[in-house]
């Protein structure tokens, strides 16, 4: 099948298929006499593999490692599991960071009167440059 058909069958855009081919992520596909790429079941399986790995947030480097292990039928599964667990730890850390950011913003939003006065704890916090992991209690000054 041609690249358009492979794109439709795999769910990966033709542009990304060309990119993956260019960087060597996928194994080279066969070429026609006029130098067009031809895709078969092997290439489709690799593209689907990549699409799924990307949807789980794996980096290109991790996908390269996973593809290499997937192609190696004598691989130890512990290597695959180690990659997945490192990725999961990274996801957990990012989730914790985002939860801390959300909690800080929730707190600042509760402290802001949201009225016609210019005083705003959210802007005061942004000006102070505090980090989400270091929430501070903004003051609620009243105009005199």
Tab-separated table of N, CA and C in Angstrom:
chain	number	residue	atom	x	y	z
A	1	UNK	N	0.838	-1.179	0.000
A	1	UNK	CA	0.000	0.000	0.000
A	1	UNK	C	0.883	1.243	0.000
A	2	UNK	N	0.340	2.352	-0.469
A	2	UNK	CA	1.109	3.592	-0.495
A	2	UNK	C	1.017	4.300	0.861
A	3	UNK	N	1.690	5.442	0.977
A	3	UNK	CA	1.767	6.134	2.263
A	3	UNK	C	0.397	6.641	2.731
A	4	UNK	N	-0.445	7.072	1.793
A	4	UNK	CA	-1.783	7.531	2.161
A	4	UNK	C	-2.618	6.408	2.745
A	5	UNK	N	-2.539	5.253	2.124
A	5	UNK	CA	-3.282	4.090	2.623
A	5	UNK	C	-2.712	3.634	3.964
A	6	UNK	N	-1.389	3.666	4.089
A	6	UNK	CA	-0.755	3.283	5.353
A	6	UNK	C	-1.142	4.252	6.464
A	7	UNK	N	-1.237	5.522	6.109
A	7	UNK	CA	-1.643	6.534	7.081
A	7	UNK	C	-3.053	6.254	7.580
A	8	UNK	N	-3.946	5.999	6.663
A	8	UNK	CA	-5.335	5.720	7.031
A	8	UNK	C	-5.441	4.442	7.865
A	9	UNK	N	-4.703	3.406	7.475
A	9	UNK	CA	-4.781	2.117	8.170
A	9	UNK	C	-4.133	2.150	9.553
A	10	UNK	N	-3.126	3.003	9.732
A	10	UNK	CA	-2.395	3.024	11.004
A	10	UNK	C	-2.844	4.131	11.943
A	11	UNK	N	-3.481	5.178	11.390
A	11	UNK	CA	-3.849	6.316	12.214
A	11	UNK	C	-2.716	7.293	12.428
A	12	UNK	N	-1.626	7.147	11.670
A	12	UNK	CA	-0.470	8.035	11.753
A	12	UNK	C	-0.443	8.867	10.472
A	13	UNK	N	-0.290	10.174	10.603
A	13	UNK	CA	-0.307	11.035	9.418
A	13	UNK	C	0.857	10.707	8.485
A	14	UNK	N	0.654	10.979	7.217
A	14	UNK	CA	1.707	10.731	6.221
A	14	UNK	C	2.960	11.531	6.563
A	15	UNK	N	2.763	12.752	7.042
A	15	UNK	CA	3.906	13.591	7.432
A	15	UNK	C	4.719	12.925	8.537
A	16	UNK	N	4.031	12.367	9.540
A	16	UNK	CA	4.742	11.703	10.638
A	16	UNK	C	5.394	10.408	10.170
A	17	UNK	N	4.746	9.697	9.253
A	17	UNK	CA	5.359	8.476	8.718
A	17	UNK	C	6.677	8.827	8.043
A	18	UNK	N	6.666	9.895	7.241
A	18	UNK	CA	7.911	10.324	6.574
A	18	UNK	C	8.968	10.713	7.602
A	19	UNK	N	8.536	11.408	8.652
A	19	UNK	CA	9.464	11.812	9.710
A	19	UNK	C	10.061	10.596	10.410
A	20	UNK	N	9.223	9.643	10.786
A	20	UNK	CA	9.718	8.435	11.451
A	20	UNK	C	10.695	7.682	10.550
A	21	UNK	N	10.424	7.673	9.253
A	21	UNK	CA	11.321	7.039	8.297
A	21	UNK	C	12.645	7.798	8.233
A	22	UNK	N	12.547	9.124	8.191
A	22	UNK	CA	13.734	9.980	8.091
A	22	UNK	C	14.668	9.822	9.285
A	23	UNK	N	14.101	9.714	10.490
A	23	UNK	CA	14.949	9.606	11.692
A	23	UNK	C	15.330	8.167	12.008
A	24	UNK	N	14.842	7.236	11.197
A	24	UNK	CA	15.205	5.833	11.395
A	24	UNK	C	14.422	5.133	12.485
A	25	UNK	N	13.312	5.707	12.905
A	25	UNK	CA	12.508	5.069	13.947
A	25	UNK	C	11.863	3.792	13.424
A	26	UNK	N	11.338	3.866	12.211
A	26	UNK	CA	10.766	2.669	11.597
A	26	UNK	C	11.800	2.069	10.656
A	27	UNK	N	11.709	0.783	10.481
A	27	UNK	CA	12.618	0.127	9.549
A	27	UNK	C	12.274	0.589	8.137
A	28	UNK	N	13.266	0.734	7.274
A	28	UNK	CA	13.005	1.231	5.924
A	28	UNK	C	11.962	0.385	5.196
A	29	UNK	N	11.038	1.076	4.550
A	29	UNK	CA	10.013	0.373	3.785
A	29	UNK	C	10.540	0.100	2.383
A	30	UNK	N	9.905	-0.844	1.743
A	30	UNK	CA	10.278	-1.160	0.366
A	30	UNK	C	9.955	0.036	-0.517
A	31	UNK	N	10.603	0.116	-1.659
A	31	UNK	CA	10.376	1.210	-2.603
A	31	UNK	C	9.966	0.643	-3.965
A	32	UNK	N	9.121	1.384	-4.629
A	32	UNK	CA	8.724	0.993	-5.984
A	32	UNK	C	9.835	1.419	-6.946
A	33	UNK	N	9.706	1.050	-8.206
A	33	UNK	CA	10.684	1.453	-9.222
A	33	UNK	C	10.759	2.972	-9.344
A	34	UNK	N	9.647	3.649	-9.062
A	34	UNK	CA	9.638	5.114	-9.111
A	34	UNK	C	9.966	5.740	-7.757
A	35	UNK	N	10.510	4.944	-6.849
A	35	UNK	CA	11.022	5.361	-5.541
A	35	UNK	C	9.945	5.780	-4.534
A	36	UNK	N	8.702	5.333	-4.707
A	36	UNK	CA	7.657	5.567	-3.716
A	36	UNK	C	7.746	4.486	-2.645
A	37	UNK	N	7.422	4.870	-1.418
A	37	UNK	CA	7.429	3.900	-0.332
A	37	UNK	C	6.247	2.945	-0.484
A	38	UNK	N	6.482	1.702	-0.133
A	38	UNK	CA	5.417	0.704	-0.096
A	38	UNK	C	5.349	0.155	1.312
A	39	UNK	N	4.135	0.026	1.828
A	39	UNK	CA	3.946	-0.411	3.205
A	39	UNK	C	3.175	-1.715	3.251
A	40	UNK	N	3.668	-2.598	4.098
A	40	UNK	CA	3.011	-3.874	4.302
A	40	UNK	C	2.588	-4.010	5.755
A	41	UNK	N	2.230	-5.207	6.132
A	41	UNK	CA	1.740	-5.466	7.491
A	41	UNK	C	2.796	-5.163	8.551
A	42	UNK	N	4.055	-5.470	8.285
A	42	UNK	CA	5.135	-5.193	9.252
A	42	UNK	C	5.201	-3.703	9.557
A	43	UNK	N	5.203	-2.879	8.515
A	43	UNK	CA	5.287	-1.437	8.702
A	43	UNK	C	4.040	-0.890	9.414
A	44	UNK	N	2.883	-1.419	9.056
A	44	UNK	CA	1.647	-0.984	9.725
A	44	UNK	C	1.689	-1.305	11.213
A	45	UNK	N	2.160	-2.501	11.553
A	45	UNK	CA	2.266	-2.878	12.967
A	45	UNK	C	3.197	-1.931	13.714
A	46	UNK	N	4.324	-1.572	13.099
A	46	UNK	CA	5.259	-0.638	13.737
A	46	UNK	C	4.608	0.731	13.925
A	47	UNK	N	3.901	1.195	12.900
A	47	UNK	CA	3.252	2.508	12.999
A	47	UNK	C	2.171	2.513	14.073
A	48	UNK	N	1.411	1.446	14.165
A	48	UNK	CA	0.384	1.348	15.215
A	48	UNK	C	1.036	1.309	16.604
A	49	UNK	N	2.141	0.587	16.698
A	49	UNK	CA	2.909	0.505	17.936
A	49	UNK	C	3.337	1.912	18.356
A	50	UNK	N	3.903	2.654	17.424
A	50	UNK	CA	4.378	4.012	17.708
A	50	UNK	C	3.218	4.908	18.110
A	51	UNK	N	2.114	4.837	17.373
A	51	UNK	CA	0.947	5.672	17.695
A	51	UNK	C	0.471	5.398	19.119
A	52	UNK	N	0.387	4.133	19.491
A	52	UNK	CA	-0.078	3.783	20.843
A	52	UNK	C	0.914	4.243	21.900
A	53	UNK	N	2.196	4.055	21.642
A	53	UNK	CA	3.219	4.485	22.601
A	53	UNK	C	3.178	6.004	22.776
A	54	UNK	N	2.985	6.744	21.683
A	54	UNK	CA	2.874	8.202	21.770
A	54	UNK	C	1.636	8.592	22.579
A	55	UNK	N	0.545	7.845	22.391
A	55	UNK	CA	-0.685	8.176	23.127
A	55	UNK	C	-0.512	7.940	24.627
A	56	UNK	N	0.438	7.092	25.002
A	56	UNK	CA	0.735	6.863	26.425
A	56	UNK	C	1.810	7.813	26.939
A	57	UNK	N	2.273	8.712	26.064
A	57	UNK	CA	3.212	9.742	26.486
A	57	UNK	C	4.674	9.356	26.461
A	58	UNK	N	5.008	8.223	25.881
A	58	UNK	CA	6.417	7.840	25.801
A	58	UNK	C	7.156	8.817	24.896
A	59	UNK	N	8.400	9.109	25.247
A	59	UNK	CA	9.233	9.987	24.431
A	59	UNK	C	9.724	9.217	23.206
A	60	UNK	N	10.271	9.943	22.260
A	60	UNK	CA	10.806	9.290	21.066
A	60	UNK	C	11.958	8.347	21.435
A	61	UNK	N	12.772	8.749	22.390
A	61	UNK	CA	13.881	7.886	22.823
A	61	UNK	C	13.341	6.598	23.452
A	62	UNK	N	12.308	6.732	24.264
A	62	UNK	CA	11.703	5.546	24.880
A	62	UNK	C	11.055	4.654	23.826
A	63	UNK	N	10.404	5.275	22.850
A	63	UNK	CA	9.769	4.493	21.791
A	63	UNK	C	10.822	3.753	20.983
A	64	UNK	N	11.947	4.402	20.740
A	64	UNK	CA	13.048	3.740	20.028
A	64	UNK	C	13.493	2.493	20.793
A	65	UNK	N	13.652	2.627	22.102
A	65	UNK	CA	14.052	1.484	22.933
A	65	UNK	C	12.980	0.398	22.910
A	66	UNK	N	11.732	0.804	23.076
A	66	UNK	CA	10.639	-0.172	23.097
A	66	UNK	C	10.503	-0.898	21.761
A	67	UNK	N	10.637	-0.178	20.661
A	67	UNK	CA	10.572	-0.810	19.342
A	67	UNK	C	11.694	-1.824	19.167
A	68	UNK	N	12.876	-1.449	19.622
A	68	UNK	CA	14.014	-2.357	19.531
A	68	UNK	C	13.750	-3.632	20.329
A	69	UNK	N	13.201	-3.475	21.511
A	69	UNK	CA	12.877	-4.642	22.333
A	69	UNK	C	11.744	-5.455	21.711
A	70	UNK	N	10.764	-4.783	21.147
A	70	UNK	CA	9.630	-5.461	20.514
A	70	UNK	C	10.100	-6.310	19.341
A	71	UNK	N	11.072	-5.779	18.586
A	71	UNK	CA	11.598	-6.515	17.424
A	71	UNK	C	12.456	-7.698	17.845
A	72	UNK	N	13.014	-7.647	19.046
A	72	UNK	CA	13.902	-8.707	19.546
A	72	UNK	C	13.066	-9.759	20.275
A	73	UNK	N	12.836	-10.860	19.648
A	73	UNK	CA	11.986	-11.908	20.225
A	73	UNK	C	12.638	-12.605	21.431
A	74	UNK	N	13.914	-12.374	21.664
A	74	UNK	CA	14.600	-12.984	22.812
A	74	UNK	C	14.831	-11.976	23.932
A	75	UNK	N	14.109	-10.888	23.890
A	75	UNK	CA	14.272	-9.819	24.874
A	75	UNK	C	13.842	-10.284	26.262
A	76	UNK	N	14.496	-9.754	27.292
A	76	UNK	CA	13.986	-9.984	28.646
A	76	UNK	C	12.892	-8.946	28.928
A	77	UNK	N	11.768	-9.398	29.385
A	77	UNK	CA	10.653	-8.471	29.632
A	77	UNK	C	10.990	-7.468	30.733
A	78	UNK	N	11.966	-7.774	31.581
A	78	UNK	CA	12.332	-6.836	32.651
A	78	UNK	C	12.819	-5.504	32.081
A	79	UNK	N	13.430	-5.530	30.884
A	79	UNK	CA	13.882	-4.284	30.265
A	79	UNK	C	12.689	-3.435	29.828
A	80	UNK	N	11.675	-4.071	29.286
A	80	UNK	CA	10.461	-3.371	28.880
A	80	UNK	C	9.785	-2.793	30.121
A	81	UNK	N	9.690	-3.602	31.152
A	81	UNK	CA	9.048	-3.155	32.389
A	81	UNK	C	9.811	-1.987	33.011
A	82	UNK	N	11.121	-2.011	32.954
A	82	UNK	CA	11.928	-0.924	33.526
A	82	UNK	C	11.650	0.394	32.801
A	83	UNK	N	11.545	0.342	31.484
A	83	UNK	CA	11.224	1.550	30.712
A	83	UNK	C	9.842	2.063	31.102
A	84	UNK	N	8.873	1.157	31.180
A	84	UNK	CA	7.504	1.542	31.532
A	84	UNK	C	7.449	2.119	32.945
A	85	UNK	N	8.152	1.525	33.874
A	85	UNK	CA	8.124	2.019	35.256
A	85	UNK	C	8.806	3.371	35.394
A	86	UNK	N	9.910	3.601	34.653
A	86	UNK	CA	10.547	4.930	34.671
A	86	UNK	C	9.592	5.975	34.096
A	87	UNK	N	8.917	5.611	33.030
A	87	UNK	CA	7.961	6.536	32.415
A	87	UNK	C	6.809	6.822	33.382
A	88	UNK	N	6.319	5.795	34.032
A	88	UNK	CA	5.238	5.954	34.998
A	88	UNK	C	5.669	6.848	36.156
A	89	UNK	N	6.887	6.692	36.633
A	89	UNK	CA	7.389	7.550	37.716
A	89	UNK	C	7.425	9.007	37.264
A	90	UNK	N	7.835	9.232	36.020
A	90	UNK	CA	7.835	10.587	35.474
A	90	UNK	C	6.430	11.157	35.379
A	91	UNK	N	5.479	10.322	34.928
A	91	UNK	CA	4.083	10.764	34.863
A	91	UNK	C	3.554	11.106	36.248
A	92	UNK	N	3.847	10.247	37.222
A	92	UNK	CA	3.396	10.503	38.597
A	92	UNK	C	3.960	11.814	39.129
A	93	UNK	N	5.234	12.087	38.822
A	93	UNK	CA	5.861	13.333	39.284
A	93	UNK	C	5.192	14.537	38.618
A	94	UNK	N	4.903	14.433	37.329
A	94	UNK	CA	4.241	15.543	36.629
A	94	UNK	C	2.826	15.745	37.150
A	95	UNK	N	2.133	14.656	37.444
A	95	UNK	CA	0.784	14.760	38.003
A	95	UNK	C	0.833	15.458	39.364
A	96	UNK	N	1.788	15.081	40.201
A	96	UNK	CA	1.924	15.708	41.521
A	96	UNK	C	2.213	17.200	41.377
A	97	UNK	N	3.078	17.558	40.414
A	97	UNK	CA	3.382	18.965	40.161
A	97	UNK	C	2.131	19.724	39.736
A	98	UNK	N	1.379	19.128	38.829
A	98	UNK	CA	0.168	19.786	38.337
A	98	UNK	C	-0.883	19.905	39.443
A	99	UNK	N	-0.976	18.886	40.302
A	99	UNK	CA	-1.920	18.973	41.416
A	99	UNK	C	-1.513	20.084	42.376
A	100	UNK	N	-0.209	20.243	42.605
A	100	UNK	CA	0.262	21.323	43.478
A	100	UNK	C	-0.038	22.683	42.849
A	101	UNK	N	0.146	22.800	41.543
A	101	UNK	CA	-0.169	24.051	40.858
A	101	UNK	C	-1.661	24.354	40.966
A	102	UNK	N	-2.476	23.339	40.758
A	102	UNK	CA	-3.926	23.534	40.827
A	102	UNK	C	-4.342	23.956	42.229
A	103	UNK	N	-3.759	23.334	43.243
A	103	UNK	CA	-4.102	23.686	44.624
A	103	UNK	C	-3.690	25.118	44.939
A	104	UNK	N	-2.523	25.521	44.475
A	104	UNK	CA	-2.070	26.901	44.686
A	104	UNK	C	-3.023	27.880	44.013
A	105	UNK	N	-3.391	27.598	42.773
A	105	UNK	CA	-4.316	28.480	42.059
A	105	UNK	C	-5.699	28.483	42.699
A	106	UNK	N	-6.126	27.333	43.186
A	106	UNK	CA	-7.418	27.251	43.882
A	106	UNK	C	-7.392	28.162	45.113
A	107	UNK	N	-6.299	28.062	45.882
A	107	UNK	CA	-6.137	28.875	47.091
A	107	UNK	C	-6.118	30.367	46.740
A	108	UNK	N	-5.324	30.736	45.738
A	108	UNK	CA	-5.238	32.146	45.345
A	108	UNK	C	-6.579	32.659	44.835
A	109	UNK	N	-7.277	31.838	44.093
A	109	UNK	CA	-8.582	32.227	43.561
A	109	UNK	C	-9.583	32.453	44.691
A	110	UNK	N	-9.539	31.589	45.733
A	110	UNK	CA	-10.434	31.774	46.889
A	110	UNK	C	-10.107	33.064	47.630
A	111	UNK	N	-8.818	33.440	47.645
A	111	UNK	CA	-8.396	34.644	48.362
A	111	UNK	C	-8.704	35.928	47.596
A	112	UNK	N	-8.947	35.824	46.326
A	112	UNK	CA	-9.216	37.013	45.508
A	112	UNK	C	-10.700	37.354	45.589
A	113	UNK	N	-10.992	38.613	45.888
A	113	UNK	CA	-12.376	39.044	46.006
A	113	UNK	C	-13.084	39.035	44.650
A	114	UNK	N	-12.348	39.245	43.603
A	114	UNK	CA	-12.953	39.232	42.276
A	114	UNK	C	-13.958	40.347	42.082
A	115	UNK	N	-13.668	41.500	42.682
A	115	UNK	CA	-14.604	42.623	42.581
A	115	UNK	C	-13.971	43.762	41.773
A	116	UNK	N	-14.458	44.966	41.977
A	116	UNK	CA	-13.976	46.118	41.210
A	116	UNK	C	-12.695	46.726	41.765
A	117	UNK	N	-12.250	46.265	42.916
A	117	UNK	CA	-11.026	46.805	43.504
A	117	UNK	C	-9.808	46.276	42.756
A	118	UNK	N	-8.726	47.037	42.709
A	118	UNK	CA	-7.532	46.594	41.983
A	118	UNK	C	-6.678	45.583	42.755
A	119	UNK	N	-6.863	45.494	44.063
A	119	UNK	CA	-6.059	44.585	44.877
A	119	UNK	C	-6.346	43.136	44.474
A	120	UNK	N	-5.287	42.382	44.167
A	120	UNK	CA	-5.503	41.003	43.712
A	120	UNK	C	-4.390	40.098	44.222
A	121	UNK	N	-4.713	39.125	45.090
A	121	UNK	CA	-3.717	38.203	45.610
A	121	UNK	C	-3.069	37.337	44.514
A	122	UNK	N	-3.788	37.078	43.444
A	122	UNK	CA	-3.228	36.269	42.356
A	122	UNK	C	-2.078	37.026	41.710
A	123	UNK	N	-2.315	38.292	41.386
A	123	UNK	CA	-1.249	39.100	40.783
A	123	UNK	C	-0.109	39.334	41.769
A	124	UNK	N	-0.441	39.515	43.056
A	124	UNK	CA	0.595	39.698	44.072
A	124	UNK	C	1.490	38.468	44.140
A	125	UNK	N	0.890	37.292	44.067
A	125	UNK	CA	1.667	36.056	44.106
A	125	UNK	C	2.553	35.922	42.871
A	126	UNK	N	1.990	36.239	41.715
A	126	UNK	CA	2.782	36.154	40.487
A	126	UNK	C	3.946	37.132	40.523
A	127	UNK	N	3.708	38.303	41.092
A	127	UNK	CA	4.766	39.301	41.208
A	127	UNK	C	5.866	38.824	42.158
A	128	UNK	N	5.471	38.154	43.233
A	128	UNK	CA	6.442	37.674	44.220
A	128	UNK	C	7.270	36.516	43.680
A	129	UNK	N	6.753	35.829	42.678
A	129	UNK	CA	7.506	34.747	42.056
A	129	UNK	C	7.574	33.470	42.862
A	130	UNK	N	6.608	33.195	43.722
A	130	UNK	CA	6.638	31.949	44.482
A	130	UNK	C	6.347	30.773	43.562
A	131	UNK	N	6.838	29.611	43.933
A	131	UNK	CA	6.650	28.402	43.150
A	131	UNK	C	5.434	27.638	43.644
A	132	UNK	N	4.799	26.837	42.773
A	132	UNK	CA	3.634	26.056	43.206
A	132	UNK	C	3.926	25.156	44.392
A	133	UNK	N	5.170	24.690	44.514
A	133	UNK	CA	5.495	23.810	45.630
A	133	UNK	C	5.699	24.606	46.927
A	134	UNK	N	5.718	25.926	46.819
A	134	UNK	CA	5.902	26.788	47.974
A	134	UNK	C	4.752	27.782	48.083
A	135	UNK	N	3.528	27.283	48.299
A	135	UNK	CA	2.407	28.230	48.372
A	135	UNK	C	2.561	29.147	49.572
A	136	UNK	N	2.152	30.369	49.369
A	136	UNK	CA	2.167	31.319	50.479
A	136	UNK	C	0.766	31.902	50.605
A	137	UNK	N	0.458	32.366	51.776
A	137	UNK	CA	-0.862	32.937	52.013
A	137	UNK	C	-0.826	34.407	51.642
A	138	UNK	N	-1.529	34.778	50.585
A	138	UNK	CA	-1.527	36.196	50.213
A	138	UNK	C	-2.385	37.001	51.180
A	139	UNK	N	-1.980	38.236	51.364
A	139	UNK	CA	-2.768	39.102	52.263
A	139	UNK	C	-3.947	39.663	51.500
A	140	UNK	N	-5.009	39.907	52.228
A	140	UNK	CA	-6.211	40.504	51.623
A	140	UNK	C	-6.365	41.879	52.208
A	141	UNK	N	-5.660	42.821	51.605
A	141	UNK	CA	-5.732	44.199	52.110
A	141	UNK	C	-7.029	44.837	51.667
A	142	UNK	N	-7.575	45.625	52.569
A	142	UNK	CA	-8.788	46.408	52.259
A	142	UNK	C	-8.361	47.849	52.003
A	143	UNK	N	-8.942	48.490	51.013
A	143	UNK	CA	-8.604	49.908	50.805
A	143	UNK	C	-9.064	50.729	52.010
A	144	UNK	N	-8.280	51.740	52.334
A	144	UNK	CA	-8.586	52.598	53.500
A	144	UNK	C	-9.704	53.550	53.226
